[in-house]
Amino acid sequence: MCSAFSDPIASIEKVVLRGRRPRTIGSNARIGVHGPVVTDPVVRICTAGGAVGVGWSALDRVRAEALLGVRPAELFELPGGSIRDGAAIDLPLWDLAARCEGVPLHQLLGARGSREVELYDGSIYIDDLGVSDDEAKRIFHEEVQTGHDYGYRNFKIKIGRGARWMPVRAGTDRDVLVIHAVRQAAGPDAKILIDANNGTTLNIALDILERCQDAGIYWFEEPFPEDRAFNEAFKEAINQRGYNTLVADGESGPPPPDFFDMVRSGWIDIVQHDFRYKGLTWWKATANRIEPWGAKCAPHCWGSVVERYAHAHFAASIPNYSLLEAAPADMPGIALEGWQMRNGRLTVPDTPGAGFDVEPDVLERGVKSEGGFRIGIRDRDRSRRPAPPPRP
C-alpha cells in the first residue's frame, strides 16, 4: 500500500450532483412514476499529504466527522478492500488506492475482464398506461430511438403491468406487445432484457417467454420473489423448452438466506445486488465466489450516473461480468478522464483511479448547497471546543 494511506484523512467534501433524463420515467410493476431527475451524492476524501479519493457515497456529516484524522490504512487494505468503518466510503477509498498506486482501478482489481464494457439502457419503464396499443408502440419506438441517440444498443423493459396497473390478462398482453415493439425498434442484434420487479408469477413468466420466443429474451429479471421451488421450476422449464434466457435476481434486499444456494444450483444465472450499497469490496469477493459456479455479475445501479465509472472498472476486472445497467441522462459537473462510449460499449480508460472527479466550480457550489458539506480536522476540533465561561 502506498505511503499516502498512512497519512490521516484531513478533509472530507460532499456534493449532490443533479441531472435530468430526456423524459419522465414512468412506473415499474410496484412503484409509480419515477420522474425525470437523477441525483448522485459524491464524496471526496483528502489526506494530510494531499492524496485524493472520489466516489459515490451516502456519507453524512456526523459519520464524516468521525473519519477525520483516521488513517486510510485503518479503513482499507489490499487485496480485499474496505474494513470496519471503511464501508461508508468504499468507492472513494478504492479510487484513492488506485490513484496512490498510479494505476487504473480495474488494474488494481485484477484486470481479468474486457475494457470494452457492454451497457444496456434500463429506462424503458411502464409509460403507456391508458393508451391504445398503437400509441404504446409509438411511445416505445421513440424511447428506443432516444436510447440510440445516447449511444445505447441494448434495452431492458419493465413488465408486470398486471401486478398493479392493469387487469392481469390485459397487463400481460400489453407486456408482450411492448416486448415485441422494442425488439422491432432495437433491431435483431440488440440484447433485449425484461424486468418484472417481482410482479409476475411462475406461470405468467413462462407464458410471457412462450409468447416472446421470437423476440429473443436475453435475461428475465426478478420474475417473482426468490424461492427455491419456484426458481428451480422456472429454470427447469426454460431449459426444457430451449428458451436460452438467463435468470437475473438479487436486487431486492435482503434476498433470502439460501439465495447463493440457488445461484450455485444454476437456478439463478446473474447476481444483481446493488452496487452502491453493497460496495465494490463486497462485489469483488462475490465475483470470485460465484465464478466457479458459472454465474455472472450484473449489479443493480439504477438511479445513478457517476456510479457507472467505478462499476465499469469492476466489470473490466473480472471474467464473469454480464451487462452494465445505465440510462440516458445529462449530469453537469462530472469531470471525466479518457472515457469513451461507442456502439453501446463504455471504454474504460487507463488513467489512475476511477477516472472521474467533480468539476472545481461545481464542487465549490455543491459543498454549500443542500446535502453538501466540507469539513476538516480544524472544523471538527473547533466545533468540539467547549464554550468559554461567561464573563463575571
C-alpha positions as a LaTeX table, in Angstrom:
\begin{tabular}{lrrr}
\hline
Residue & $x$ (\AA) & $y$ (\AA) & $z$ (\AA) \\
\hline
Met1 & 0.00 & 0.00 & 0.00 \\
Cys2 & 1.36 & 3.45 & $-0.86$ \\
Ser3 & 2.56 & 5.82 & 1.86 \\
Ala4 & $-0.48$ & 8.10 & 1.47 \\
Phe5 & $-2.54$ & 5.51 & 3.31 \\
Ser6 & $-0.52$ & 6.25 & 6.42 \\
Asp7 & $-1.48$ & 9.94 & 6.32 \\
Pro8 & $-4.64$ & 10.83 & 8.25 \\
Ile9 & $-7.78$ & 11.98 & 6.46 \\
Ala10 & $-7.58$ & 15.77 & 6.72 \\
Ser11 & $-10.78$ & 16.83 & 4.96 \\
Ile12 & $-13.97$ & 15.38 & 3.50 \\
Glu13 & $-16.18$ & 17.09 & 0.94 \\
Lys14 & $-19.61$ & 16.02 & $-0.24$ \\
Val15 & $-21.73$ & 17.35 & $-3.08$ \\
Val16 & $-25.03$ & 16.17 & $-4.53$ \\
Leu17 & $-24.92$ & 16.30 & $-8.31$ \\
Arg18 & $-28.27$ & 16.75 & $-10.02$ \\
Gly19 & $-29.09$ & 15.80 & $-13.58$ \\
Arg20 & $-32.06$ & 15.18 & $-15.83$ \\
Arg21 & $-33.19$ & 12.42 & $-18.08$ \\
Pro22 & $-34.55$ & 13.21 & $-21.54$ \\
Arg23 & $-38.06$ & 12.26 & $-20.41$ \\
Thr24 & $-40.05$ & 11.44 & $-17.31$ \\
Ile25 & $-39.51$ & 7.83 & $-16.27$ \\
Gly26 & $-42.77$ & 6.02 & $-15.60$ \\
Ser27 & $-43.75$ & 3.16 & $-13.32$ \\
Asn28 & $-42.45$ & $-0.31$ & $-12.70$ \\
Ala29 & $-44.64$ & $-3.22$ & $-11.60$ \\
Arg30 & $-44.67$ & $-2.00$ & $-7.99$ \\
Ile31 & $-43.94$ & 1.73 & $-7.83$ \\
Gly32 & $-45.46$ & 4.72 & $-9.60$ \\
Val33 & $-43.83$ & 7.38 & $-11.75$ \\
His34 & $-40.11$ & 7.86 & $-11.08$ \\
Gly35 & $-39.76$ & 11.26 & $-12.76$ \\
Pro36 & $-37.03$ & 12.94 & $-14.84$ \\
Val37 & $-34.49$ & 13.84 & $-12.13$ \\
Val38 & $-31.38$ & 11.86 & $-11.16$ \\
Thr39 & $-29.20$ & 12.72 & $-8.16$ \\
Asp40 & $-25.77$ & 11.46 & $-7.13$ \\
Pro41 & $-24.05$ & 12.09 & $-3.78$ \\
Val42 & $-20.29$ & 12.26 & $-4.38$ \\
Val43 & $-17.66$ & 12.28 & $-1.63$ \\
Arg44 & $-14.02$ & 13.43 & $-1.89$ \\
Ile45 & $-11.59$ & 12.45 & 0.83 \\
Cys46 & $-8.22$ & 14.19 & 1.11 \\
Thr47 & $-5.32$ & 13.05 & 3.26 \\
Ala48 & $-2.89$ & 15.31 & 5.10 \\
Gly49 & $-0.38$ & 14.57 & 2.35 \\
Gly50 & $-2.76$ & 15.74 & $-0.40$ \\
Ala51 & $-3.86$ & 12.38 & $-1.80$ \\
Val52 & $-7.48$ & 12.36 & $-3.02$ \\
Gly53 & $-10.14$ & 9.69 & $-3.45$ \\
Val54 & $-13.53$ & 10.33 & $-5.12$ \\
Gly55 & $-16.66$ & 8.24 & $-5.42$ \\
Trp56 & $-20.36$ & 7.78 & $-4.79$ \\
Ser57 & $-21.19$ & 7.70 & $-1.08$ \\
Ala58 & $-24.21$ & 8.32 & 1.14 \\
Leu59 & $-21.88$ & 9.50 & 3.94 \\
Asp60 & $-23.47$ & 12.08 & 6.24 \\
Arg61 & $-21.74$ & 14.84 & 8.18 \\
Val62 & $-21.77$ & 13.01 & 11.53 \\
Arg63 & $-20.06$ & 9.94 & 10.12 \\
Ala64 & $-17.67$ & 12.14 & 8.15 \\
Glu65 & $-16.54$ & 13.90 & 11.32 \\
Ala66 & $-15.78$ & 10.53 & 12.88 \\
Leu67 & $-13.50$ & 9.66 & 9.96 \\
Leu68 & $-11.39$ & 12.82 & 10.16 \\
Gly69 & $-7.93$ & 12.05 & 11.49 \\
Val70 & $-8.28$ & 8.34 & 10.74 \\
Arg71 & $-5.59$ & 6.84 & 8.52 \\
Pro72 & $-6.97$ & 5.19 & 5.36 \\
Ala73 & $-4.84$ & 2.17 & 6.27 \\
Glu74 & $-7.18$ & 1.66 & 9.23 \\
Leu75 & $-10.17$ & 1.55 & 6.86 \\
Phe76 & $-8.84$ & $-0.29$ & 3.82 \\
Glu77 & $-6.28$ & $-2.93$ & 2.97 \\
Leu78 & $-5.32$ & $-4.71$ & $-0.23$ \\
Pro79 & $-6.20$ & $-7.00$ & $-1.80$ \\
Gly80 & $-9.57$ & $-7.25$ & $-0.06$ \\
Gly81 & $-10.68$ & $-3.62$ & 0.24 \\
Ser82 & $-12.65$ & $-1.81$ & 2.92 \\
Ile83 & $-12.59$ & $-2.99$ & 6.51 \\
Arg84 & $-14.56$ & $-1.84$ & 9.54 \\
Asp85 & $-15.83$ & 1.74 & 9.11 \\
Gly86 & $-14.34$ & 1.99 & 5.62 \\
Ala87 & $-17.53$ & 0.59 & 4.07 \\
Ala88 & $-19.16$ & 4.04 & 4.29 \\
Ile89 & $-16.59$ & 5.42 & 1.84 \\
Asp90 & $-15.81$ & 2.22 & $-0.05$ \\
Leu91 & $-15.71$ & 3.73 & $-3.55$ \\
Pro92 & $-13.63$ & 6.81 & $-2.58$ \\
Leu93 & $-11.16$ & 4.50 & $-0.82$ \\
Trp94 & $-10.77$ & 2.29 & $-3.89$ \\
Asp95 & $-10.22$ & 5.39 & $-6.03$ \\
Leu96 & $-7.65$ & 6.67 & $-3.53$ \\
Ala97 & $-5.82$ & 3.34 & $-3.54$ \\
Ala98 & $-5.62$ & 3.19 & $-7.34$ \\
Arg99 & $-4.50$ & 6.81 & $-7.63$ \\
Cys100 & $-1.83$ & 6.23 & $-4.99$ \\
Glu101 & $-0.54$ & 3.20 & $-6.86$ \\
Gly102 & $-0.64$ & 5.15 & $-10.14$ \\
Val103 & $-2.82$ & 2.56 & $-11.88$ \\
Pro104 & $-6.37$ & 2.46 & $-13.24$ \\
Leu105 & $-8.83$ & 0.94 & $-10.81$ \\
His106 & $-9.55$ & $-2.10$ & $-12.96$ \\
Gln107 & $-5.85$ & $-2.98$ & $-12.90$ \\
Leu108 & $-5.72$ & $-2.74$ & $-9.12$ \\
Leu109 & $-8.74$ & $-5.06$ & $-9.03$ \\
Gly110 & $-7.08$ & $-7.68$ & $-11.22$ \\
Ala111 & $-7.72$ & $-6.69$ & $-14.87$ \\
Arg112 & $-9.19$ & $-10.07$ & $-15.82$ \\
Gly113 & $-12.02$ & $-8.73$ & $-17.99$ \\
Ser114 & $-12.57$ & $-6.58$ & $-21.06$ \\
Arg115 & $-12.11$ & $-2.80$ & $-21.01$ \\
Glu116 & $-14.94$ & $-2.62$ & $-23.56$ \\
Val117 & $-17.89$ & $-2.87$ & $-21.17$ \\
Glu118 & $-21.26$ & $-3.59$ & $-22.75$ \\
Leu119 & $-24.16$ & $-1.46$ & $-21.47$ \\
Tyr120 & $-27.90$ & $-1.56$ & $-21.61$ \\
Asp121 & $-30.47$ & 1.22 & $-21.40$ \\
Gly122 & $-32.61$ & 0.43 & $-18.37$ \\
Ser123 & $-35.08$ & 3.29 & $-18.82$ \\
Ile124 & $-37.87$ & 1.51 & $-20.75$ \\
Tyr125 & $-40.46$ & 1.74 & $-17.97$ \\
Ile126 & $-44.25$ & 1.38 & $-17.92$ \\
Asp127 & $-45.01$ & 4.61 & $-19.80$ \\
Asp128 & $-48.12$ & 3.50 & $-21.64$ \\
Leu129 & $-50.96$ & 3.29 & $-19.12$ \\
Gly130 & $-54.30$ & 4.37 & $-20.51$ \\
Val131 & $-53.25$ & 4.47 & $-24.17$ \\
Ser132 & $-54.10$ & 2.32 & $-27.18$ \\
Asp133 & $-51.89$ & $-0.47$ & $-28.47$ \\
Asp134 & $-50.84$ & 1.64 & $-31.45$ \\
Glu135 & $-49.95$ & 4.57 & $-29.20$ \\
Ala136 & $-47.98$ & 2.23 & $-26.94$ \\
Lys137 & $-45.94$ & 1.01 & $-29.90$ \\
Arg138 & $-45.19$ & 4.60 & $-30.89$ \\
Ile139 & $-44.10$ & 5.50 & $-27.35$ \\
Phe140 & $-41.63$ & 2.65 & $-27.11$ \\
His141 & $-40.26$ & 3.11 & $-30.61$ \\
Glu142 & $-39.46$ & 6.70 & $-29.59$ \\
Glu143 & $-37.86$ & 5.57 & $-26.33$ \\
Val144 & $-35.60$ & 3.13 & $-28.17$ \\
Gln145 & $-34.63$ & 5.92 & $-30.56$ \\
Thr146 & $-33.70$ & 8.13 & $-27.61$ \\
Gly147 & $-31.53$ & 5.33 & $-26.28$ \\
His148 & $-29.85$ & 5.01 & $-29.68$ \\
Asp149 & $-29.23$ & 8.76 & $-29.74$ \\
Tyr150 & $-27.38$ & 8.45 & $-26.42$ \\
Gly151 & $-25.29$ & 5.54 & $-27.68$ \\
Tyr152 & $-27.16$ & 2.53 & $-26.29$ \\
Arg153 & $-27.79$ & $-0.62$ & $-28.27$ \\
Asn154 & $-29.31$ & $-3.00$ & $-25.67$ \\
Phe155 & $-32.55$ & $-2.37$ & $-23.79$ \\
Lys156 & $-34.27$ & $-3.56$ & $-20.63$ \\
Ile157 & $-38.07$ & $-3.41$ & $-20.49$ \\
Lys158 & $-40.15$ & $-3.10$ & $-17.35$ \\
Ile159 & $-43.04$ & $-5.54$ & $-17.38$ \\
Gly160 & $-45.58$ & $-6.73$ & $-14.82$ \\
Arg161 & $-48.40$ & $-4.33$ & $-15.66$ \\
Gly162 & $-50.91$ & $-6.88$ & $-14.38$ \\
Ala163 & $-49.44$ & $-6.83$ & $-10.88$ \\
Arg164 & $-50.94$ & $-3.43$ & $-10.08$ \\
Trp165 & $-51.71$ & $-1.16$ & $-13.01$ \\
Met166 & $-53.92$ & $-3.26$ & $-15.31$ \\
Pro167 & $-56.06$ & $-6.41$ & $-15.10$ \\
Val168 & $-53.80$ & $-9.45$ & $-15.14$ \\
Arg169 & $-54.59$ & $-10.71$ & $-18.64$ \\
Ala170 & $-54.70$ & $-7.27$ & $-20.23$ \\
Gly171 & $-51.47$ & $-6.33$ & $-18.47$ \\
Thr172 & $-49.72$ & $-9.47$ & $-19.67$ \\
Asp173 & $-50.95$ & $-8.89$ & $-23.23$ \\
Arg174 & $-49.56$ & $-5.36$ & $-23.11$ \\
Asp175 & $-46.25$ & $-6.62$ & $-21.70$ \\
Val176 & $-45.94$ & $-8.95$ & $-24.68$ \\
Leu177 & $-46.86$ & $-6.20$ & $-27.15$ \\
Val178 & $-44.23$ & $-3.86$ & $-25.70$ \\
Ile179 & $-41.51$ & $-6.52$ & $-25.80$ \\
His180 & $-42.16$ & $-7.06$ & $-29.50$ \\
Ala181 & $-42.32$ & $-3.31$ & $-30.16$ \\
Val182 & $-38.95$ & $-2.75$ & $-28.51$ \\
Arg183 & $-37.39$ & $-5.66$ & $-30.38$ \\
Gln184 & $-38.69$ & $-4.25$ & $-33.65$ \\
Ala185 & $-37.27$ & $-0.81$ & $-32.91$ \\
Ala186 & $-33.96$ & $-2.03$ & $-31.46$ \\
Gly187 & $-33.15$ & $-4.39$ & $-34.31$ \\
Pro188 & $-32.05$ & $-8.03$ & $-34.42$ \\
Asp189 & $-28.61$ & $-7.51$ & $-32.85$ \\
Ala190 & $-29.79$ & $-5.84$ & $-29.64$ \\
Lys191 & $-29.94$ & $-7.72$ & $-26.37$ \\
Ile192 & $-33.49$ & $-7.45$ & $-25.01$ \\
Leu193 & $-33.92$ & $-7.84$ & $-21.26$ \\
Ile194 & $-37.16$ & $-7.87$ & $-19.26$ \\
Asp195 & $-37.66$ & $-6.98$ & $-15.60$ \\
Ala196 & $-40.86$ & $-7.77$ & $-13.70$ \\
Asn197 & $-39.80$ & $-6.32$ & $-10.32$ \\
Asn198 & $-41.34$ & $-9.46$ & $-8.79$ \\
Gly199 & $-44.64$ & $-8.62$ & $-10.48$ \\
Thr200 & $-45.35$ & $-11.91$ & $-12.26$ \\
Thr201 & $-45.99$ & $-15.47$ & $-11.14$ \\
Leu202 & $-44.18$ & $-18.56$ & $-12.35$ \\
Asn203 & $-46.96$ & $-19.34$ & $-14.83$ \\
Ile204 & $-47.26$ & $-15.78$ & $-16.12$ \\
Ala205 & $-43.48$ & $-15.54$ & $-16.54$ \\
Leu206 & $-43.46$ & $-18.74$ & $-18.59$ \\
Asp207 & $-46.44$ & $-17.52$ & $-20.63$ \\
Ile208 & $-44.55$ & $-14.33$ & $-21.50$ \\
Leu209 & $-41.46$ & $-16.26$ & $-22.56$ \\
Glu210 & $-43.60$ & $-18.61$ & $-24.67$ \\
Arg211 & $-45.26$ & $-15.70$ & $-26.47$ \\
Cys212 & $-41.97$ & $-13.83$ & $-26.94$ \\
Gln213 & $-39.75$ & $-16.63$ & $-28.25$ \\
Asp214 & $-39.19$ & $-14.76$ & $-31.50$ \\
Ala215 & $-38.14$ & $-11.64$ & $-29.58$ \\
Gly216 & $-35.12$ & $-13.43$ & $-28.09$ \\
Ile217 & $-35.17$ & $-12.50$ & $-24.40$ \\
Tyr218 & $-31.58$ & $-12.32$ & $-23.14$ \\
Trp219 & $-32.48$ & $-12.29$ & $-19.45$ \\
Phe220 & $-35.58$ & $-12.28$ & $-17.27$ \\
Glu221 & $-35.01$ & $-10.22$ & $-14.13$ \\
Glu222 & $-36.96$ & $-10.62$ & $-10.89$ \\
Pro223 & $-39.91$ & $-12.61$ & $-12.26$ \\
Phe224 & $-41.10$ & $-13.27$ & $-8.67$ \\
Pro225 & $-39.52$ & $-13.17$ & $-5.19$ \\
Glu226 & $-36.66$ & $-15.66$ & $-4.96$ \\
Asp227 & $-37.93$ & $-19.06$ & $-3.85$ \\
Arg228 & $-36.28$ & $-22.46$ & $-4.17$ \\
Ala229 & $-39.34$ & $-24.26$ & $-5.52$ \\
Phe230 & $-40.33$ & $-21.54$ & $-7.98$ \\
Asn231 & $-36.79$ & $-20.78$ & $-9.18$ \\
Glu232 & $-35.99$ & $-24.44$ & $-9.72$ \\
Ala233 & $-39.21$ & $-24.97$ & $-11.68$ \\
Phe234 & $-38.66$ & $-21.78$ & $-13.70$ \\
Lys235 & $-35.12$ & $-22.65$ & $-14.75$ \\
Glu236 & $-36.08$ & $-26.25$ & $-15.44$ \\
Ala237 & $-38.88$ & $-25.10$ & $-17.77$ \\
Ile238 & $-36.58$ & $-22.61$ & $-19.52$ \\
Asn239 & $-34.05$ & $-25.36$ & $-20.21$ \\
Gln240 & $-36.63$ & $-27.93$ & $-21.28$ \\
Arg241 & $-38.27$ & $-25.50$ & $-23.70$ \\
Gly242 & $-34.95$ & $-24.28$ & $-25.11$ \\
Tyr243 & $-35.58$ & $-20.60$ & $-24.48$ \\
Asn244 & $-31.90$ & $-19.68$ & $-23.94$ \\
Thr245 & $-32.95$ & $-16.99$ & $-21.45$ \\
Leu246 & $-30.89$ & $-16.21$ & $-18.34$ \\
Val247 & $-32.45$ & $-15.59$ & $-14.93$ \\
Ala248 & $-31.24$ & $-12.47$ & $-13.09$ \\
Asp249 & $-32.04$ & $-11.73$ & $-9.45$ \\
Gly250 & $-30.83$ & $-10.46$ & $-6.09$ \\
Glu251 & $-31.55$ & $-6.75$ & $-6.42$ \\
Ser252 & $-34.35$ & $-6.52$ & $-3.87$ \\
Gly253 & $-32.86$ & $-6.87$ & $-0.46$ \\
Pro254 & $-32.19$ & $-8.61$ & 1.52 \\
Pro255 & $-32.52$ & $-11.76$ & $-0.61$ \\
Pro256 & $-33.40$ & $-14.98$ & 1.22 \\
Pro257 & $-30.61$ & $-16.73$ & 3.17 \\
Asp258 & $-30.43$ & $-19.51$ & 0.57 \\
Phe259 & $-30.03$ & $-17.10$ & $-2.37$ \\
Phe260 & $-26.49$ & $-18.20$ & $-3.18$ \\
Asp261 & $-27.51$ & $-21.84$ & $-2.88$ \\
Met262 & $-29.89$ & $-21.14$ & $-5.76$ \\
Val263 & $-27.08$ & $-19.49$ & $-7.72$ \\
Arg264 & $-24.79$ & $-22.46$ & $-7.11$ \\
Ser265 & $-27.59$ & $-24.80$ & $-8.24$ \\
Gly266 & $-27.85$ & $-22.92$ & $-11.54$ \\
Trp267 & $-31.39$ & $-21.65$ & $-10.97$ \\
Ile268 & $-30.20$ & $-18.02$ & $-10.93$ \\
Asp269 & $-27.61$ & $-17.17$ & $-13.59$ \\
Ile270 & $-26.91$ & $-13.50$ & $-12.87$ \\
Val271 & $-26.41$ & $-11.89$ & $-9.45$ \\
Gln272 & $-27.71$ & $-8.33$ & $-9.10$ \\
His273 & $-27.26$ & $-6.96$ & $-5.59$ \\
Asp274 & $-26.98$ & $-3.17$ & $-5.52$ \\
Phe275 & $-23.51$ & $-1.83$ & $-6.38$ \\
Arg276 & $-23.68$ & 1.34 & $-4.31$ \\
Tyr277 & $-24.96$ & $-0.10$ & $-1.07$ \\
Lys278 & $-23.08$ & $-3.40$ & $-1.18$ \\
Gly279 & $-19.90$ & $-1.69$ & $-2.36$ \\
Leu280 & $-17.00$ & $-2.67$ & $-4.56$ \\
Thr281 & $-15.32$ & $-4.61$ & $-1.76$ \\
Trp282 & $-18.36$ & $-6.89$ & $-1.40$ \\
Trp283 & $-18.70$ & $-7.28$ & $-5.14$ \\
Lys284 & $-15.04$ & $-8.16$ & $-5.64$ \\
Ala285 & $-15.40$ & $-11.02$ & $-3.15$ \\
Thr286 & $-18.76$ & $-12.09$ & $-4.59$ \\
Ala287 & $-17.45$ & $-12.23$ & $-8.17$ \\
Asn288 & $-14.72$ & $-14.60$ & $-7.02$ \\
Arg289 & $-17.23$ & $-16.65$ & $-5.04$ \\
Ile290 & $-19.65$ & $-17.27$ & $-7.90$ \\
Glu291 & $-17.12$ & $-17.60$ & $-10.74$ \\
Pro292 & $-16.59$ & $-21.37$ & $-10.23$ \\
Trp293 & $-20.35$ & $-21.88$ & $-10.45$ \\
Gly294 & $-20.52$ & $-20.30$ & $-13.92$ \\
Ala295 & $-22.63$ & $-17.40$ & $-12.63$ \\
Lys296 & $-22.21$ & $-13.80$ & $-13.76$ \\
Cys297 & $-22.32$ & $-10.37$ & $-12.13$ \\
Ala298 & $-24.59$ & $-7.51$ & $-13.20$ \\
Pro299 & $-25.01$ & $-5.25$ & $-10.16$ \\
His300 & $-28.09$ & $-3.08$ & $-9.82$ \\
Cys301 & $-27.25$ & 0.60 & $-10.27$ \\
Trp302 & $-30.44$ & 2.32 & $-11.40$ \\
Gly303 & $-30.73$ & 5.93 & $-10.30$ \\
Ser304 & $-27.08$ & 6.92 & $-10.66$ \\
Val305 & $-24.83$ & 8.37 & $-13.34$ \\
Val306 & $-21.46$ & 8.61 & $-11.57$ \\
Glu307 & $-21.66$ & 5.05 & $-10.27$ \\
Arg308 & $-21.14$ & 3.64 & $-13.75$ \\
Tyr309 & $-17.47$ & 4.68 & $-13.77$ \\
Ala310 & $-16.27$ & 2.67 & $-10.76$ \\
His311 & $-18.75$ & 0.00 & $-11.85$ \\
Ala312 & $-17.18$ & $-0.23$ & $-15.32$ \\
His313 & $-13.73$ & $-0.66$ & $-13.74$ \\
Phe314 & $-15.17$ & $-3.55$ & $-11.74$ \\
Ala315 & $-16.62$ & $-5.04$ & $-14.93$ \\
Ala316 & $-13.21$ & $-4.77$ & $-16.63$ \\
Ser317 & $-11.55$ & $-6.54$ & $-13.72$ \\
Ile318 & $-13.45$ & $-9.86$ & $-13.75$ \\
Pro319 & $-14.09$ & $-12.57$ & $-16.37$ \\
Asn320 & $-17.68$ & $-13.23$ & $-15.26$ \\
Tyr321 & $-19.36$ & $-9.89$ & $-15.91$ \\
Ser322 & $-22.58$ & $-9.60$ & $-17.92$ \\
Leu323 & $-24.02$ & $-6.15$ & $-18.73$ \\
Leu324 & $-23.81$ & $-2.73$ & $-17.06$ \\
Glu325 & $-27.07$ & $-1.01$ & $-16.17$ \\
Ala326 & $-27.25$ & 2.63 & $-17.28$ \\
Ala327 & $-29.71$ & 5.04 & $-18.88$ \\
Pro328 & $-29.76$ & 8.29 & $-20.87$ \\
Ala329 & $-29.19$ & 11.33 & $-18.65$ \\
Asp330 & $-27.33$ & 14.61 & $-18.63$ \\
Met331 & $-25.38$ & 15.23 & $-15.42$ \\
Pro332 & $-23.47$ & 18.53 & $-15.29$ \\
Gly333 & $-20.40$ & 18.79 & $-13.11$ \\
Ile334 & $-18.64$ & 15.48 & $-13.79$ \\
Ala335 & $-15.01$ & 15.78 & $-14.90$ \\
Leu336 & $-14.12$ & 12.66 & $-16.90$ \\
Glu337 & $-10.69$ & 11.42 & $-17.93$ \\
Gly338 & $-10.38$ & 9.27 & $-21.03$ \\
Trp339 & $-13.86$ & 7.72 & $-21.13$ \\
Gln340 & $-15.46$ & 6.87 & $-24.46$ \\
Met341 & $-18.88$ & 5.41 & $-25.26$ \\
Arg342 & $-19.38$ & 3.93 & $-28.69$ \\
Asn343 & $-21.83$ & 1.40 & $-30.11$ \\
Gly344 & $-23.27$ & 0.50 & $-26.75$ \\
Arg345 & $-19.92$ & $-0.03$ & $-25.06$ \\
Leu346 & $-18.08$ & 2.05 & $-22.49$ \\
Thr347 & $-14.31$ & 2.02 & $-22.88$ \\
Val348 & $-12.56$ & 2.04 & $-19.51$ \\
Pro349 & $-9.56$ & 4.42 & $-19.53$ \\
Asp350 & $-6.04$ & 3.69 & $-18.30$ \\
Thr351 & $-5.80$ & 6.86 & $-16.20$ \\
Pro352 & $-5.04$ & 6.31 & $-12.49$ \\
Gly353 & $-8.02$ & 5.74 & $-10.22$ \\
Ala354 & $-11.65$ & 5.52 & $-11.28$ \\
Gly355 & $-11.21$ & 8.23 & $-13.92$ \\
Phe356 & $-13.65$ & 10.86 & $-12.74$ \\
Asp357 & $-13.91$ & 13.83 & $-10.39$ \\
Val358 & $-16.19$ & 16.79 & $-9.73$ \\
Glu359 & $-15.54$ & 20.00 & $-11.66$ \\
Pro360 & $-13.98$ & 22.59 & $-9.32$ \\
Asp361 & $-16.69$ & 25.25 & $-9.70$ \\
Val362 & $-19.44$ & 22.67 & $-9.18$ \\
Leu363 & $-17.61$ & 21.37 & $-6.12$ \\
Glu364 & $-17.37$ & 24.86 & $-4.61$ \\
Arg365 & $-21.08$ & 25.47 & $-5.07$ \\
Gly366 & $-22.04$ & 21.95 & $-4.07$ \\
Val367 & $-20.39$ & 21.91 & $-0.65$ \\
Lys368 & $-22.53$ & 24.94 & 0.25 \\
Ser369 & $-25.76$ & 23.55 & $-1.21$ \\
Glu370 & $-28.40$ & 21.19 & 0.12 \\
Gly371 & $-26.91$ & 17.83 & 1.05 \\
Gly372 & $-23.33$ & 19.04 & 0.71 \\
Phe373 & $-20.59$ & 19.92 & 3.16 \\
Arg374 & $-16.86$ & 20.48 & 3.55 \\
Ile375 & $-15.23$ & 19.65 & 6.87 \\
Gly376 & $-11.65$ & 19.37 & 8.05 \\
Ile377 & $-9.92$ & 18.40 & 11.25 \\
Arg378 & $-9.80$ & 22.03 & 12.36 \\
Asp379 & $-13.54$ & 22.46 & 11.77 \\
Arg380 & $-14.27$ & 19.36 & 13.82 \\
Asp381 & $-11.99$ & 20.38 & 16.66 \\
Arg382 & $-13.44$ & 23.88 & 16.69 \\
Ser383 & $-16.98$ & 22.50 & 16.97 \\
Arg384 & $-15.91$ & 20.27 & 19.86 \\
Arg385 & $-14.12$ & 23.03 & 21.76 \\
Pro386 & $-16.02$ & 23.90 & 24.94 \\
Ala387 & $-17.57$ & 27.34 & 25.08 \\
Pro388 & $-15.65$ & 29.90 & 27.17 \\
Pro389 & $-17.08$ & 30.57 & 30.62 \\
Pro390 & $-19.37$ & 33.59 & 30.89 \\
Arg391 & $-17.77$ & 36.85 & 31.90 \\
Pro392 & $-18.29$ & 37.83 & 35.53 \\
\hline
\end{tabular}
